[in-house]
Structures are given as structure tokens and as C-alpha cells.
Coordinates of C-alpha atoms (C1' of nucleotides) in Angstrom, one line a residue:
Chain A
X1 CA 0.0 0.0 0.0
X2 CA 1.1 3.4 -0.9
X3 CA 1.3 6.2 1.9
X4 CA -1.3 9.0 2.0
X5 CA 1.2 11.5 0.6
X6 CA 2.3 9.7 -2.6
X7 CA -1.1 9.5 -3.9
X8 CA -2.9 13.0 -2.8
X9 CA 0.0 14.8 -2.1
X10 CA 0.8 14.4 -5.6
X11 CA -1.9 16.4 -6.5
X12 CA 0.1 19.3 -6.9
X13 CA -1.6 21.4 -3.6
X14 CA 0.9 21.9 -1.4
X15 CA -1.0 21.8 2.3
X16 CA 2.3 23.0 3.6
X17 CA 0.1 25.6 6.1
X18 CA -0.9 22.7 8.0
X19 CA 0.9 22.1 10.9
X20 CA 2.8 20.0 12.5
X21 CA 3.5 17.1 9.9
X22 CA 1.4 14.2 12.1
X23 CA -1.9 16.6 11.2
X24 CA -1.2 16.8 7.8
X25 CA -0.7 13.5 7.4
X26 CA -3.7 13.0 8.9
X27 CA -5.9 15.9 6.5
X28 CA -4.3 14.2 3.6
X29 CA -5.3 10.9 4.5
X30 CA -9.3 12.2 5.4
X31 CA -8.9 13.9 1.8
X32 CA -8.3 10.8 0.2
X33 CA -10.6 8.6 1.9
X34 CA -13.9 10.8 1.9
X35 CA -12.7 11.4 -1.7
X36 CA -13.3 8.0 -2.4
X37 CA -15.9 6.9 -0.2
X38 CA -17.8 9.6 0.7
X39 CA -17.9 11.4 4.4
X40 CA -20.5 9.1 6.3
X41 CA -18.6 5.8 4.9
X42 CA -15.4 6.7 6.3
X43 CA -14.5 5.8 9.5
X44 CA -11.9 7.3 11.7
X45 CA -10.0 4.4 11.9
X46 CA -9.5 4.2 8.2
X47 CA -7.8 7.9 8.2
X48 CA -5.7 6.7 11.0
X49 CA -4.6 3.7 9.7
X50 CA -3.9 5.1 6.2
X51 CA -2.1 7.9 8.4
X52 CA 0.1 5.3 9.6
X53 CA -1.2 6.0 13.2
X54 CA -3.3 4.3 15.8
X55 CA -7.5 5.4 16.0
X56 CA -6.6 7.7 18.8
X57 CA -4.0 9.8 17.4
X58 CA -6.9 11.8 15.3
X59 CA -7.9 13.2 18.4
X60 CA -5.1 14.4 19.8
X61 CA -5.1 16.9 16.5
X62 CA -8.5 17.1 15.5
X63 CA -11.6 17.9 18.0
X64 CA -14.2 15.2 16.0
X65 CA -14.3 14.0 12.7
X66 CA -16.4 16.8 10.9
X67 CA -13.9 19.2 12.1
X68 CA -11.3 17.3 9.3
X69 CA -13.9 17.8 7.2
X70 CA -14.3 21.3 8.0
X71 CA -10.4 22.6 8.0
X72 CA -10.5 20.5 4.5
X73 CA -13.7 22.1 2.8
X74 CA -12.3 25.7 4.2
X75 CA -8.7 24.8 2.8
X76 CA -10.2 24.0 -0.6
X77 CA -12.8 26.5 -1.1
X78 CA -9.9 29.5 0.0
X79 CA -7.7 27.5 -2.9
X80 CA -10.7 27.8 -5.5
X81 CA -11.2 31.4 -4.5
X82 CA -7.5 32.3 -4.9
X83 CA -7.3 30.4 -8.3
X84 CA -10.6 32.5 -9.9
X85 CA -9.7 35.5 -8.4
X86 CA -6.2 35.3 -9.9
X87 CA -7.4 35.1 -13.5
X88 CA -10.4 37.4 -13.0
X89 CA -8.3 40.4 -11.9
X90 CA -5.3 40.2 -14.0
X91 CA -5.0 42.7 -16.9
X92 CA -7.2 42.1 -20.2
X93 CA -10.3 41.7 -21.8
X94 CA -13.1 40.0 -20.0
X95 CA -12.6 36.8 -22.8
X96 CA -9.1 36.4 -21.9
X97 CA -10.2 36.6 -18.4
X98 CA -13.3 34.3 -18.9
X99 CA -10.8 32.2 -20.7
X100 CA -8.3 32.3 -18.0
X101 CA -10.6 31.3 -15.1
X102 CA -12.6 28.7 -16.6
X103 CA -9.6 26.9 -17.9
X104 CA -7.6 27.5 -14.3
X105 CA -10.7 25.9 -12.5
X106 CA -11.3 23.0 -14.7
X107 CA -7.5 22.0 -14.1
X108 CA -7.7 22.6 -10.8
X109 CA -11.1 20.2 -10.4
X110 CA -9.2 17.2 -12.7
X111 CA -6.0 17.3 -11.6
X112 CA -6.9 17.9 -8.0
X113 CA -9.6 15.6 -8.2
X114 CA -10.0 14.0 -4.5
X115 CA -9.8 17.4 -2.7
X116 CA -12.2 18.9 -5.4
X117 CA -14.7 16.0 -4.5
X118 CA -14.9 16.6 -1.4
X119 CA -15.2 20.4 -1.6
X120 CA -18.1 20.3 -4.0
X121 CA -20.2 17.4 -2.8
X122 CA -19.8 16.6 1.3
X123 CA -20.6 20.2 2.0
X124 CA -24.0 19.0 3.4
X125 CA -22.5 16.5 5.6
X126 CA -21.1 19.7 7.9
X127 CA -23.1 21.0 10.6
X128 CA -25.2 24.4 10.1
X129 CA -22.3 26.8 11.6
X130 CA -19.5 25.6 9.6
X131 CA -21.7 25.1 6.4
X132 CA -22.9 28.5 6.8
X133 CA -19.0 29.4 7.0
X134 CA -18.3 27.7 3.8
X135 CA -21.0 28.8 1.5
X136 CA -20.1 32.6 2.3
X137 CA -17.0 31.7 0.8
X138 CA -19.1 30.1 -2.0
X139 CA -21.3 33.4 -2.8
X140 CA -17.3 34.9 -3.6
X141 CA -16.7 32.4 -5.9
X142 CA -19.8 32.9 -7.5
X143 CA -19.7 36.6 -7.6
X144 CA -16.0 36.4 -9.0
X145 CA -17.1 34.5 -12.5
X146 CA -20.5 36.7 -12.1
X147 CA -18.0 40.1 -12.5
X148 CA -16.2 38.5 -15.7
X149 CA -19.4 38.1 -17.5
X150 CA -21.6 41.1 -16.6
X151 CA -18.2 43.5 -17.4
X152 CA -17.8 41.4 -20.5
X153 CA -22.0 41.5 -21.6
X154 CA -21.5 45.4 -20.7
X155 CA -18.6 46.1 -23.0
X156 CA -20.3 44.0 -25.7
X157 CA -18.1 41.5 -25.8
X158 CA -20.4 39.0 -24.7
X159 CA -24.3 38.5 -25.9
X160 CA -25.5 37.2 -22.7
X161 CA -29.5 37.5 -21.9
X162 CA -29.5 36.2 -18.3
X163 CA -26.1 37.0 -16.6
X164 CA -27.3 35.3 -13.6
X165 CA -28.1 31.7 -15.0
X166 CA -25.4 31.8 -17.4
X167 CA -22.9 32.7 -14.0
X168 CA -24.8 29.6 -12.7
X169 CA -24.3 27.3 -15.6
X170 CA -20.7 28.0 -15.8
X171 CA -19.7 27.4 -12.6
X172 CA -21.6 23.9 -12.5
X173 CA -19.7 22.7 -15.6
X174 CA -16.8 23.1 -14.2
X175 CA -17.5 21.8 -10.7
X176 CA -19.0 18.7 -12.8
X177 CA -15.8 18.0 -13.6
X178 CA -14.8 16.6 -9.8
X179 CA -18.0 14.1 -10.4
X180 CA -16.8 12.5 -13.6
X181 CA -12.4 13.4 -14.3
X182 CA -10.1 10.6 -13.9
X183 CA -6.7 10.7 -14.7
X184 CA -6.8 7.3 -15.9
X185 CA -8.9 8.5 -18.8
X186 CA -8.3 9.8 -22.2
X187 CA -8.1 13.7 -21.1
X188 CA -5.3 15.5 -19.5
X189 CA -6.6 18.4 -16.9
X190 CA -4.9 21.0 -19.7
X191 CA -6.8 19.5 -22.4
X192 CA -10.0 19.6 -20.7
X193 CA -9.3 23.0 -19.0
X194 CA -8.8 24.4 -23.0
X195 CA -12.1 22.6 -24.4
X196 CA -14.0 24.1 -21.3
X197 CA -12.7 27.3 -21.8
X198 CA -13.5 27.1 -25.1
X199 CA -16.9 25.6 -24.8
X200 CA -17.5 28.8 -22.3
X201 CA -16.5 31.5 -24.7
X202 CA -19.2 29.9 -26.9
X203 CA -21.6 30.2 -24.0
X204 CA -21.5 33.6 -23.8
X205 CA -21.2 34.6 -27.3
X206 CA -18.7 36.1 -26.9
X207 CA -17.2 37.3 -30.4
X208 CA -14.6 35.1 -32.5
X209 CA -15.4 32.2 -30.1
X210 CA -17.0 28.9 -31.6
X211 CA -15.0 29.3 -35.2
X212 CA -14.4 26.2 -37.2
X213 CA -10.7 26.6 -36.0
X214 CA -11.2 26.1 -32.5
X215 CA -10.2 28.0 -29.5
X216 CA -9.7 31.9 -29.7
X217 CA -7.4 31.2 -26.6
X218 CA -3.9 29.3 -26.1
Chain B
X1 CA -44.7 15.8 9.7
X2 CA -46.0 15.0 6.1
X3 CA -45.9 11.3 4.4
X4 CA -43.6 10.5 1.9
X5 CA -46.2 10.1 -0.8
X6 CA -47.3 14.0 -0.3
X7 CA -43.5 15.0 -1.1
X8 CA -41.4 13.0 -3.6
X9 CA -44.6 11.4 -5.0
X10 CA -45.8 14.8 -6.0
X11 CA -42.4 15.1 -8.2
X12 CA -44.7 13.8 -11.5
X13 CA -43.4 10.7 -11.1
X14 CA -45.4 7.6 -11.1
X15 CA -43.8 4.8 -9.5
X16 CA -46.8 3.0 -10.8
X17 CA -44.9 -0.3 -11.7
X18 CA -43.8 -0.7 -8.1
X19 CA -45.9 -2.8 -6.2
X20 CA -47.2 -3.7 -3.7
X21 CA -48.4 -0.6 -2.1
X22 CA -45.6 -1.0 0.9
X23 CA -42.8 -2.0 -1.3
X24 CA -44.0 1.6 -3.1
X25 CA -43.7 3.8 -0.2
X26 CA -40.9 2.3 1.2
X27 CA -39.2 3.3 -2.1
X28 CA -40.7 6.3 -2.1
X29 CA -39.7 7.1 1.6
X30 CA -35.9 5.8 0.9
X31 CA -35.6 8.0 -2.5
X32 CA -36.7 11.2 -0.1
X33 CA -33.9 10.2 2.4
X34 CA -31.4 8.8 0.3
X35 CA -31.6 12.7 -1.8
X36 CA -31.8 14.6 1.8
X37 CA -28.7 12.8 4.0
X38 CA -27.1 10.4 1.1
X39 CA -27.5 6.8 1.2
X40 CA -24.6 6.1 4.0
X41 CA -26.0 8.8 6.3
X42 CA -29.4 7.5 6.1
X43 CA -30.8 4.7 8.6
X44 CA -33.0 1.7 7.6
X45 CA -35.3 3.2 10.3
X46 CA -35.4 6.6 9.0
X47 CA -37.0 4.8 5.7
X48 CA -39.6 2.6 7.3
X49 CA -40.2 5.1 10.1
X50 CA -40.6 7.9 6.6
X51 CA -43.0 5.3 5.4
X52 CA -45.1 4.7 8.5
X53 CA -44.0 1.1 9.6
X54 CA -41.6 -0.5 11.8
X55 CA -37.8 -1.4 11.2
X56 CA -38.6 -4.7 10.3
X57 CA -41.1 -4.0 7.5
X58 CA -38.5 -3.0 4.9
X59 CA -37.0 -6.6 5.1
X60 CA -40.2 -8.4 3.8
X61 CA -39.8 -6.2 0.5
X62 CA -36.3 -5.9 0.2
X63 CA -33.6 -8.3 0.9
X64 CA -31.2 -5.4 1.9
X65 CA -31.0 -1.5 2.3
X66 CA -28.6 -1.5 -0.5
X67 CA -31.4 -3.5 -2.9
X68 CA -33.1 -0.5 -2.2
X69 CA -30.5 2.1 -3.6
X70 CA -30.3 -0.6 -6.6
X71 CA -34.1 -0.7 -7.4
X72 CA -34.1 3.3 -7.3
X73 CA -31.1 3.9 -9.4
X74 CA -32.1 1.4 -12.4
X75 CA -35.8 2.8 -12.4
X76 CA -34.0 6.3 -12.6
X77 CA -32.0 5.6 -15.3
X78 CA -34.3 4.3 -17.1
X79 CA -36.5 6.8 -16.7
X80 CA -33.9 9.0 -17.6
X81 CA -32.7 7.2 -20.8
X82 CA -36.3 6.9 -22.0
X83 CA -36.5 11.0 -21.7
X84 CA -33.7 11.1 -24.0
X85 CA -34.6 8.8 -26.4
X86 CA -37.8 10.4 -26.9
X87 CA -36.3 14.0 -27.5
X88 CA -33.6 12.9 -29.9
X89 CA -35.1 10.1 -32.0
X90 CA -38.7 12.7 -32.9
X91 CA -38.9 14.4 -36.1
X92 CA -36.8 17.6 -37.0
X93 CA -33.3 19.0 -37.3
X94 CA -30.6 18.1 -35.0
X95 CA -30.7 21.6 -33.6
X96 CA -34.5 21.1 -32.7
X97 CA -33.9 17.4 -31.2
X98 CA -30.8 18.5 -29.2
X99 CA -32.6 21.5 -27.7
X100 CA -35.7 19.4 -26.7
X101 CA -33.5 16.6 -25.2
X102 CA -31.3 19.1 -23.5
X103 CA -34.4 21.3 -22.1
X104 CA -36.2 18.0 -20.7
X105 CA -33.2 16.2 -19.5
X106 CA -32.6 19.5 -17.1
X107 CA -36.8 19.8 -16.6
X108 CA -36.3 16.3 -15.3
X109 CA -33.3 17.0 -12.7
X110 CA -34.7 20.2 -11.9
X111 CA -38.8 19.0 -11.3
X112 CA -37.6 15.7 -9.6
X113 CA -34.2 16.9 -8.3
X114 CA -34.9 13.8 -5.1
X115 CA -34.7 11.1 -7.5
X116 CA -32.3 12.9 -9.9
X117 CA -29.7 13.2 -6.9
X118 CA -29.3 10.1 -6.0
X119 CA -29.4 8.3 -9.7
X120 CA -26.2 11.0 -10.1
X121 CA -24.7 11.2 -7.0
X122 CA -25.1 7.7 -4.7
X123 CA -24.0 5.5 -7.6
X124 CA -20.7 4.6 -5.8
X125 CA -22.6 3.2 -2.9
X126 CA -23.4 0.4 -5.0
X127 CA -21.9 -2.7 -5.1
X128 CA -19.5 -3.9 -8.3
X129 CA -22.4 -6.0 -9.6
X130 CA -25.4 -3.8 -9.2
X131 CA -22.9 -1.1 -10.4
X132 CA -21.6 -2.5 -13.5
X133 CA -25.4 -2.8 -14.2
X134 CA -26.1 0.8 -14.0
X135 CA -23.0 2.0 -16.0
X136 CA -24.6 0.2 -19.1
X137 CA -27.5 2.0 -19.0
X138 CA -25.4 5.6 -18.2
X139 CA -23.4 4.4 -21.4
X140 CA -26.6 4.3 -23.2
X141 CA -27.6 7.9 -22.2
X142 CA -24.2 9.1 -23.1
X143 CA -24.8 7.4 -26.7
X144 CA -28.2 9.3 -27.7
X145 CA -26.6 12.5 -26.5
X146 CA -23.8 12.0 -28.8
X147 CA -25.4 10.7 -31.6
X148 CA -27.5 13.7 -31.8
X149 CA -24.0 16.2 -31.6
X150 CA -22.6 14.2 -34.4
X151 CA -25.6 14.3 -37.1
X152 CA -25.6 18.1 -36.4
X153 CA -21.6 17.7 -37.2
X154 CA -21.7 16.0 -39.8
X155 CA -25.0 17.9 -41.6
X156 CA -23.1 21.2 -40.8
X157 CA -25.8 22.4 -38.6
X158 CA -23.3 22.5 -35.6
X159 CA -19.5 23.7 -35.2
X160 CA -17.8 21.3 -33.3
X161 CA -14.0 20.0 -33.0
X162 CA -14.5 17.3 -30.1
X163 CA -17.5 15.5 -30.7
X164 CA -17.0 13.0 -27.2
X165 CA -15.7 16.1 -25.2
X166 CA -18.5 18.5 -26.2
X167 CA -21.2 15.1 -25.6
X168 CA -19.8 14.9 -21.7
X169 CA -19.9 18.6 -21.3
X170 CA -23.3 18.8 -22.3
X171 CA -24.6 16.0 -20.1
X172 CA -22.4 17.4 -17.4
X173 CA -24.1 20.8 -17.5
X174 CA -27.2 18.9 -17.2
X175 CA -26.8 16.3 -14.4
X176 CA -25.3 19.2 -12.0
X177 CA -28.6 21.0 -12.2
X178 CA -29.4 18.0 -9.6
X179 CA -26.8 19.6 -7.2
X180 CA -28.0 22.9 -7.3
X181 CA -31.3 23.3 -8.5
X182 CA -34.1 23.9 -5.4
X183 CA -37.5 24.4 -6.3
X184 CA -37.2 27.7 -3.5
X185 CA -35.2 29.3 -5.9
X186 CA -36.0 32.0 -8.2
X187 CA -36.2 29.8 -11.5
X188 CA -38.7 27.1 -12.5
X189 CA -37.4 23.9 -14.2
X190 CA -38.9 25.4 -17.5
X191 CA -36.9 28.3 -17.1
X192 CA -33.4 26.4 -16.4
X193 CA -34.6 24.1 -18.9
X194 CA -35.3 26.7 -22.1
X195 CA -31.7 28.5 -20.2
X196 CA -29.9 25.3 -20.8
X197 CA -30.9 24.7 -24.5
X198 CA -29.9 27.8 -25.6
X199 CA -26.7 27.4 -23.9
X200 CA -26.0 24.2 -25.2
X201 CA -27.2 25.0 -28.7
X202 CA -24.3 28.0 -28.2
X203 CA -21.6 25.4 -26.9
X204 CA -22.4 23.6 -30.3
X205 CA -22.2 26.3 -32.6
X206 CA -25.6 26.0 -33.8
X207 CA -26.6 28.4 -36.6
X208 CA -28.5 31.0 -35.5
X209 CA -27.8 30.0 -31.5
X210 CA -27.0 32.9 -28.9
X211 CA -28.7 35.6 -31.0
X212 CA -29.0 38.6 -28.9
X213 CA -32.8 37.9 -29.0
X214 CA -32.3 34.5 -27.0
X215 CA -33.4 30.8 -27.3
X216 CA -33.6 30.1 -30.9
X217 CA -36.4 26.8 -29.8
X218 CA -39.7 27.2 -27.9
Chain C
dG1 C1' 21.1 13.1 34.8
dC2 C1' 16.6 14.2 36.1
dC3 C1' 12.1 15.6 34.8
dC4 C1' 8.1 16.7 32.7
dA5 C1' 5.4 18.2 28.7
dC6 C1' 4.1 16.1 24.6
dA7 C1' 2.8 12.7 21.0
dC8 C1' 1.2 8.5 20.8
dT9 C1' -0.9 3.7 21.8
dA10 C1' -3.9 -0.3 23.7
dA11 C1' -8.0 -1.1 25.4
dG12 C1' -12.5 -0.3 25.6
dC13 C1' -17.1 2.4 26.6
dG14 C1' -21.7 3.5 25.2
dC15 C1' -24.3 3.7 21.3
dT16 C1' -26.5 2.9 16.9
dC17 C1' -26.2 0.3 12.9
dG18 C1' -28.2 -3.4 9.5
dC19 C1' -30.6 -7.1 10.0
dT20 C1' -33.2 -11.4 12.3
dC21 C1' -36.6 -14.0 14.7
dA22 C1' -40.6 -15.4 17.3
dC23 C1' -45.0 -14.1 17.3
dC24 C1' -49.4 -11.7 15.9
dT25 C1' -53.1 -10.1 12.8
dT26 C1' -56.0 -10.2 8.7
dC27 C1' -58.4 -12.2 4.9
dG28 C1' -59.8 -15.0 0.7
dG29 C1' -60.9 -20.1 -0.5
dC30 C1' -63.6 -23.9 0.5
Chain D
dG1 C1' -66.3 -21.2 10.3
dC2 C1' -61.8 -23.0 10.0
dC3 C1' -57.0 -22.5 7.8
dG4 C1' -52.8 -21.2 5.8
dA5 C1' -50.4 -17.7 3.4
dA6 C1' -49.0 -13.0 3.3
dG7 C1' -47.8 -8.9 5.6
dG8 C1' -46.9 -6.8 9.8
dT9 C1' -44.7 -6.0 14.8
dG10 C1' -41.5 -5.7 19.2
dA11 C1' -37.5 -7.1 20.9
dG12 C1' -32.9 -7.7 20.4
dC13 C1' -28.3 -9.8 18.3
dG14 C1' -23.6 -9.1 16.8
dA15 C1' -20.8 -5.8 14.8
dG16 C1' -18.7 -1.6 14.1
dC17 C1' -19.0 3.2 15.0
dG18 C1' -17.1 7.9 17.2
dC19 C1' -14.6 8.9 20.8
dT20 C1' -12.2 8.5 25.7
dT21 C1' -8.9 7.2 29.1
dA22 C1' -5.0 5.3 31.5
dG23 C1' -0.6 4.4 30.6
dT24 C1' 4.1 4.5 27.7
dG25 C1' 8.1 6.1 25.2
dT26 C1' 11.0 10.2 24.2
dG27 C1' 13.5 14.5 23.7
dG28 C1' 14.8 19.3 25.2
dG29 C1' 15.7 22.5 29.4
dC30 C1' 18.4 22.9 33.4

DNA sequence: GCCCACACTAAGCGCTCGCTCACCTTCGGC
DNA sequence: GCCGAAGGTGAGCGAGCGCTTAGTGTGGGC
């Protein structure tokens, strides 16, 4: 059996804020296992023993079980907001922008596929503080794409009739990508991140995307 | 506290060809649960208590709690492929076919968004056998969906350059609808649903798609 | 070289889980 | 009007859960 930190470790995020290394050890290991089993189905002796450490250690780092699964969902949603905001606020039109974040956030939901799970689909198993925590840091993410567009339908670079829904729509294709991505399959993150983008810039109309060539983007 | 009947059953689906009575509402009650907590987090006597009996009533229908996950997912899908086939194998263009598969596929997960969740989102709950099963019949709605992308392809009606990519993007938009969609919000499933076509017909390159004037179907 | 704070373990507590079993109704066939 | 099958119940089993506690090894300060 592989450690936890050959296998989600690899996945290019870095957890290095987490202190000391026996809790982050631990955090990786919860990543992977609700990743793959879902939140209720894991037990706390499975993230121990895929830790390396005995049932009890968890508890000398981590009040309870949802509180793993709260430090991880706060960890990942600040990660998601950081990537978006990154690409929405640089310097260029709102296509290149679009572009930018769209492709940015796909790779970041295929290549960092177990984390990106458990942001976008355990959310309900936290309790109504914490989930109330992490869906204000939701709204952000939302209204970061939500800028892009309506500064892009104002300028006329986009044809967009419902801002709003199309904000929506956007946002779920990518986060679909957690559901369904595996890196065993025919698609690199980069490749998919590029048809995505791509695939957006159609969305929105925005002008010179959808050509018989391809992407407006590289 | 209201029955189970009153709730999912009033989600315009039947269930008709489930019987007996008991063996109905139990499925009923366990689709309502199974959507609200996710099939790990919910208790064999949260679904017979949901459907007004005693623990030990659910074992006279069903040999276990996960027969019951089985049984919900394949009617799903099924009920899901049969939308499909219906919308993309009528008379008309390929733009017309994909915008009324598209628009009832995402009336379907939006209206019936219980049953829609778990069909998408509890299918790793399964066993290997009973999920082998059901990943025939999600092949089969991935197949209509395509076929439908690559008449417009090859008749010139749509512009696309990835054919399997653009296919799994477009189901993808539509399945995530399940996560988000709440019948609270401010849209209808008509609304999302008409939303979604036009989008879709956009992401396609459909002539005469993402007009300023909106939705080229009705 | 002693000591104690710290990280960790072995054992296990109280509880709830999926599921079973012995028993009880109800009801159509004759 | 009796009878067996079908559908239901109350009580509870064995297992595994989240979490706790008493005790152990260890390394830095003095």
C-alpha cells in the first residue's frame, strides 16, 4: 500500500500551512478517503490507519471527525477562490479573463480531483455553523465569475441575456468536472481546462469564439 | 410531519410499476432520504419510520437497504434514458432534437431533483455488480446524446471539434442541475430548462444559437 | 542526569447500525 | 367457520461506529 502522501499529495496542492507534519498527514489521508468513499462511509480508523497512526492519534489533533472535514472544505474553497480571483483580476479583456478562469478551474477540479470532491459534494454532511461558514465563501466564488461576464456583456463583448443563470451554468460545468475526471482517462486536466474554456467563450457569445478553427485562446 | 407520498410522489413521477403498495412507499420514503442525508448517512429506520412502519417491514420487500439504492437507481435511469430517447429520435433538425433533449433532461433533474440526486450522486454506494449494471445504462444515455451532436456535425448544422468532449460537457451541465437546482429558488425547471438549450445550442455552434434575442427553440 | 510536557498507543465504553426472529393479525378459498 | 399464506410488529443480536482514558516512550531544558 502506498502512503497518503504519494497519492494525494501528488496532487500538486501543497498543504504545507498545516501544521505540525502528524496533522497533515492525517488531513491528507481524510482527503483521500472521503474522496473515495464519501464522508459518512469513512470511518476514523480508516484515516488513521492510512495515516500510519493508531484510532486515537486523530484526536489528539482534531476535536471530532467533521472538524477534518471542515479545515479541508475551508482549505479548498480558500484554494478555489484564490485560483478565480487570480485570473479574473489580471490585466485584459473579460474573454481572456473568462478564458483564464474557466480553464484555471477546470484543471484545478481534474488534476486535483479527491480534494475537489470533497469540496463540491460533502458540503451537506457539515453541521449548520460551519456550512454557513463555507458557502459565504461560496457566494465569492460565484460573484468572481458573475463580475467577468456582466463587465464582458456590458462592453459588448459577450451576448448574454441572463447573466445570472449563465454565471450559474458556468460554474456547475466546471464543478462537474470533480463528479466525472479521472486521470486514468483519455483527457489531461490542460486538455480539458482548454475545451472548457472554449466551450464557455461559446456560451457567452462572446465574439470570434466557436469558429471552425477552434479555441480563440492558447 | 407530512408522508412520503405527499412529497417525492408529488415530483410527476409515477412509481406506478412498483408494487405492492408497501414496497411503493418504502421506495418512495428511501428516494426522499437517500436525496436529503445520502444513502450512508441515512438509517434503515429513517426509511420505514418515513413510510409509516416498523424497522422490520422494509426486510419483507427488500432483501437489503442497498437492494433498495439498486431498485431506485435502475428505475431512474431508465426513466432518464427513456426522456432522451424520446427527444432525440422525434422528427426535425438536429438543432431542434438536441434543444428538446437538452431542455427535458434538465426539466427532469430540476422537477424531480430527489430522484435525480441520488441516480447521479449515490451511484458509488453500489456494489460492483449492481454497479456494472447501471453504467450500461449511463453508457446508453451518453450514446443518444452524442449521436444527436454528431448528425448536427456531420450535416453542418453545428461547429464542433470534439464530438466525445462537447457530448460529456453537455450531459455534465445537465446532471449538476441536480446539485444545485431547489425548487425555493428563483427559477422554475422550464426556465433552467429553455436556459440550458440555448446554452447548449451555443456550446455547439448551432446556426443562429445565442442571437442577442435568445433561445432560438420554444 | 533528572524531569516533565508532549505525542502516541492499547483497550474499551456507550451507542447505533443493518438485520433477524418469534410471534401476531387479517383475509380469501372452500 | 376454519386455515394457511401474506404482511406486519416488538425485541434484540452481533458488529462496528465515534470517541475517551490510562498508561508508555521520548527528547529538550536545566
Amino acid at each position: 500500500m502506498s502512503t497518503a502522501e504519494e497519492t494525494a499529495g501528488g496532487e500538486a496542492h501543497a498543504w504545507g500551512e498545516v501544521t505540525p507534519d502528524a496533522a497533515r498527514r492525517l488531513l491528507i489521508a481524510a482527503v483521500e478517503a472521503f474522496a473515495e468513499r464519501g464522508y459518512h462511509a469513512t470511518t476514523t480508523r480508516d484515516i488513521a490507519g492510512r495515516a500510519g497512526m493508531s484510532p486515537a492519534a486523530l484526536y489528539i489533533h482534531y476535536k471530532t471527525k467533521e472538524e477534518l472535514l471542515h479545515r479541508i472544505s475551508r482549505i479548498g474553497h480558500e484554494k478555489a477562490l484564490e485560483i478565480l480571483r487570480t485570473a479574473s483580476r489580471r490585466e485584459g479583456s473579460a474573454t481572456e479573463r473568462l478564458a483564464d478562469a474557466v480553464s484555471s478551474f477546470v484543471r484545478w477540479h481534474a488534476g486535483g480531483r479527491t480534494i475537489a470532491r470533497v469540496v463540491q459534494y460533502e458540503l451537506d454532511s457539515l453541521g449548520p455553523d460551519a456550512r454557513a461558514e463555507i458557502l459565504a465563501l461560496r457566494r465569492q466564488v460565484d460573484a468572481e465569475v458573475r463580475g467577468v461576464i456582466e463587465e464582458g456583456a456590458r462592453s459588448g463583448e459577450f451576448q448574454v441575456i441572463d447573466v445570472h443563470g449563465t454565471t450559474l451554468a458556468v460554474l456547475s460545468l466546471c464543478i462537474d468536472v470533480a463528479r466525472w475526471f479521472s486521470l486514468d482517462g483519455p483527457r489531461t486536466p490542460e486538455e480539458v481546462g482548454e475545451l472548457y474554456a472554449d466551450l464557455v467563450l461559446r456560451m457567452v457569445g462572446a465574439v470570434g469564439a466557436g469558429a471552425s478553427d477552434g479555441a480563440t485562446q492558447k
